[in-house]
Amino acid sequence: MNTSYFEHGTAAERWERARLFFDAKEYATAARILDTLAAEAPEQLAPRLLLARAYYHSAQLSRAERELRAILERWPVEDYAQLMLGRTLQRTGRAAEARPHLRMAAAMAGEFPE
């Protein structure tokens, strides 16, 4: 596939293009665009979270896990990344490893077990 189209334009144009592909459930294509954006601006959370989501939805689970762990290293209080990491680990059959992340996400969201 020719990727020059994906690489064309400003960061804002590529962000919009990635979101359009994501919304159209073209997750692998969105991930290709977002991978470059995230590398260009690692300090920006939104492209990195959307990249992790695109990896998750396109079943690129090891990449999703890697991105989510990097996000949590930089933003340890990002509850959605905790939730996504837990779900990613569950999906790879690592339920015990997922539990602390899911509990942390629930606690951060104010959901406490009774």
Short mmCIF file of C-alpha atoms in Angstrom, two decimals:
data_model
loop_
_atom_site.label_atom_id
_atom_site.label_comp_id
_atom_site.label_asym_id
_atom_site.label_seq_id
_atom_site.Cartn_x
_atom_site.Cartn_y
_atom_site.Cartn_z
CA MET A 1 0.00 0.00 0.00
CA ASN A 2 1.28 3.46 -0.87
CA THR A 3 1.70 5.34 2.40
CA SER A 4 2.64 8.71 0.91
CA TYR A 5 -0.99 9.83 1.22
CA PHE A 6 -0.93 9.08 4.94
CA GLU A 7 2.29 11.00 5.45
CA HIS A 8 1.12 14.04 3.49
CA GLY A 9 0.02 17.25 5.16
CA THR A 10 0.44 19.02 8.43
CA ALA A 11 0.21 17.26 11.77
CA ALA A 12 -3.32 18.63 12.18
CA GLU A 13 -4.37 17.28 8.78
CA ARG A 14 -2.86 13.86 9.54
CA TRP A 15 -4.57 13.84 12.96
CA GLU A 16 -7.92 14.52 11.29
CA ARG A 17 -7.24 11.83 8.68
CA ALA A 18 -6.34 9.32 11.41
CA ARG A 19 -9.54 10.12 13.31
CA LEU A 20 -11.60 9.64 10.13
CA PHE A 21 -10.04 6.22 9.54
CA PHE A 22 -10.55 5.31 13.21
CA ASP A 23 -14.20 6.39 13.12
CA ALA A 24 -14.64 4.32 9.95
CA LYS A 25 -13.25 1.31 11.87
CA GLU A 26 -10.17 1.23 9.63
CA TYR A 27 -8.02 0.74 12.71
CA ALA A 28 -4.85 -0.56 11.06
CA THR A 29 -4.77 2.41 8.68
CA ALA A 30 -5.41 4.83 11.54
CA ALA A 31 -2.54 3.19 13.47
CA ARG A 32 -0.12 3.73 10.56
CA ILE A 33 -0.91 7.45 10.54
CA LEU A 34 -0.91 7.79 14.32
CA ASP A 35 2.38 5.94 14.74
CA THR A 36 4.18 8.74 12.92
CA LEU A 37 2.26 11.47 14.75
CA ALA A 38 2.99 9.92 18.15
CA ALA A 39 6.68 9.65 17.30
CA GLU A 40 6.79 13.31 16.22
CA ALA A 41 5.12 14.56 19.41
CA PRO A 42 5.58 12.00 22.21
CA GLU A 43 4.56 14.61 24.77
CA GLN A 44 1.01 14.72 23.34
CA LEU A 45 -1.34 12.26 25.03
CA ALA A 46 -4.28 12.25 22.58
CA PRO A 47 -2.47 10.75 19.55
CA ARG A 48 -0.82 8.13 21.75
CA LEU A 49 -4.11 7.05 23.33
CA LEU A 50 -5.81 6.87 19.95
CA LEU A 51 -2.84 4.89 18.62
CA ALA A 52 -3.16 2.41 21.50
CA ARG A 53 -6.89 2.11 20.81
CA ALA A 54 -6.25 1.56 17.09
CA TYR A 55 -3.73 -1.16 17.91
CA TYR A 56 -6.21 -2.79 20.32
CA HIS A 57 -9.09 -2.74 17.84
CA SER A 58 -6.91 -4.07 15.01
CA ALA A 59 -5.72 -6.93 17.27
CA GLN A 60 -2.14 -5.65 17.41
CA LEU A 61 -2.18 -6.40 21.12
CA SER A 62 1.56 -6.43 21.81
CA ARG A 63 1.84 -3.00 20.21
CA ALA A 64 -1.18 -1.79 22.20
CA GLU A 65 0.39 -3.07 25.42
CA ARG A 66 3.73 -1.43 24.63
CA GLU A 67 2.09 1.93 23.85
CA LEU A 68 -0.13 1.80 26.93
CA ARG A 69 2.80 1.01 29.21
CA ALA A 70 4.71 3.95 27.70
CA ILE A 71 1.70 6.21 28.27
CA LEU A 72 1.40 5.11 31.90
CA GLU A 73 5.10 5.62 32.46
CA ARG A 74 4.68 9.26 31.41
CA TRP A 75 1.12 9.82 32.72
CA PRO A 76 0.64 7.39 35.65
CA VAL A 77 -2.77 8.84 36.57
CA GLU A 78 -4.29 8.29 33.11
CA ASP A 79 -7.22 6.09 34.15
CA TYR A 80 -8.34 5.26 30.61
CA ALA A 81 -4.87 3.92 29.78
CA GLN A 82 -5.05 1.78 32.95
CA LEU A 83 -8.40 0.40 31.81
CA MET A 84 -7.18 -0.25 28.28
CA LEU A 85 -4.02 -1.97 29.52
CA GLY A 86 -6.14 -4.20 31.74
CA ARG A 87 -8.44 -5.08 28.85
CA THR A 88 -5.48 -5.69 26.54
CA LEU A 89 -3.91 -8.04 29.07
CA GLN A 90 -7.25 -9.84 29.51
CA ARG A 91 -7.54 -10.25 25.77
CA THR A 92 -4.10 -11.88 25.66
CA GLY A 93 -5.15 -14.37 28.34
CA ARG A 94 -3.27 -12.67 31.20
CA ALA A 95 -6.21 -12.07 33.57
CA ALA A 96 -4.13 -12.09 36.75
CA GLU A 97 -1.79 -9.45 35.33
CA ALA A 98 -4.81 -7.42 34.16
CA ARG A 99 -6.58 -7.28 37.53
CA PRO A 100 -4.44 -4.59 39.22
CA HIS A 101 -4.78 -2.30 36.19
CA LEU A 102 -8.55 -2.77 36.07
CA ARG A 103 -8.86 -2.14 39.83
CA MET A 104 -6.70 0.98 39.54
CA ALA A 105 -8.81 2.29 36.64
CA ALA A 106 -12.01 1.69 38.60
CA ALA A 107 -10.61 3.42 41.69
CA MET A 108 -9.43 6.40 39.63
CA ALA A 109 -12.92 6.65 38.12
CA GLY A 110 -14.45 6.62 41.61
CA GLU A 111 -15.92 3.13 41.29
CA PHE A 112 -15.24 1.17 44.45
CA PRO A 113 -16.41 -2.38 45.06
CA GLU A 114 -18.93 -2.79 47.87
#
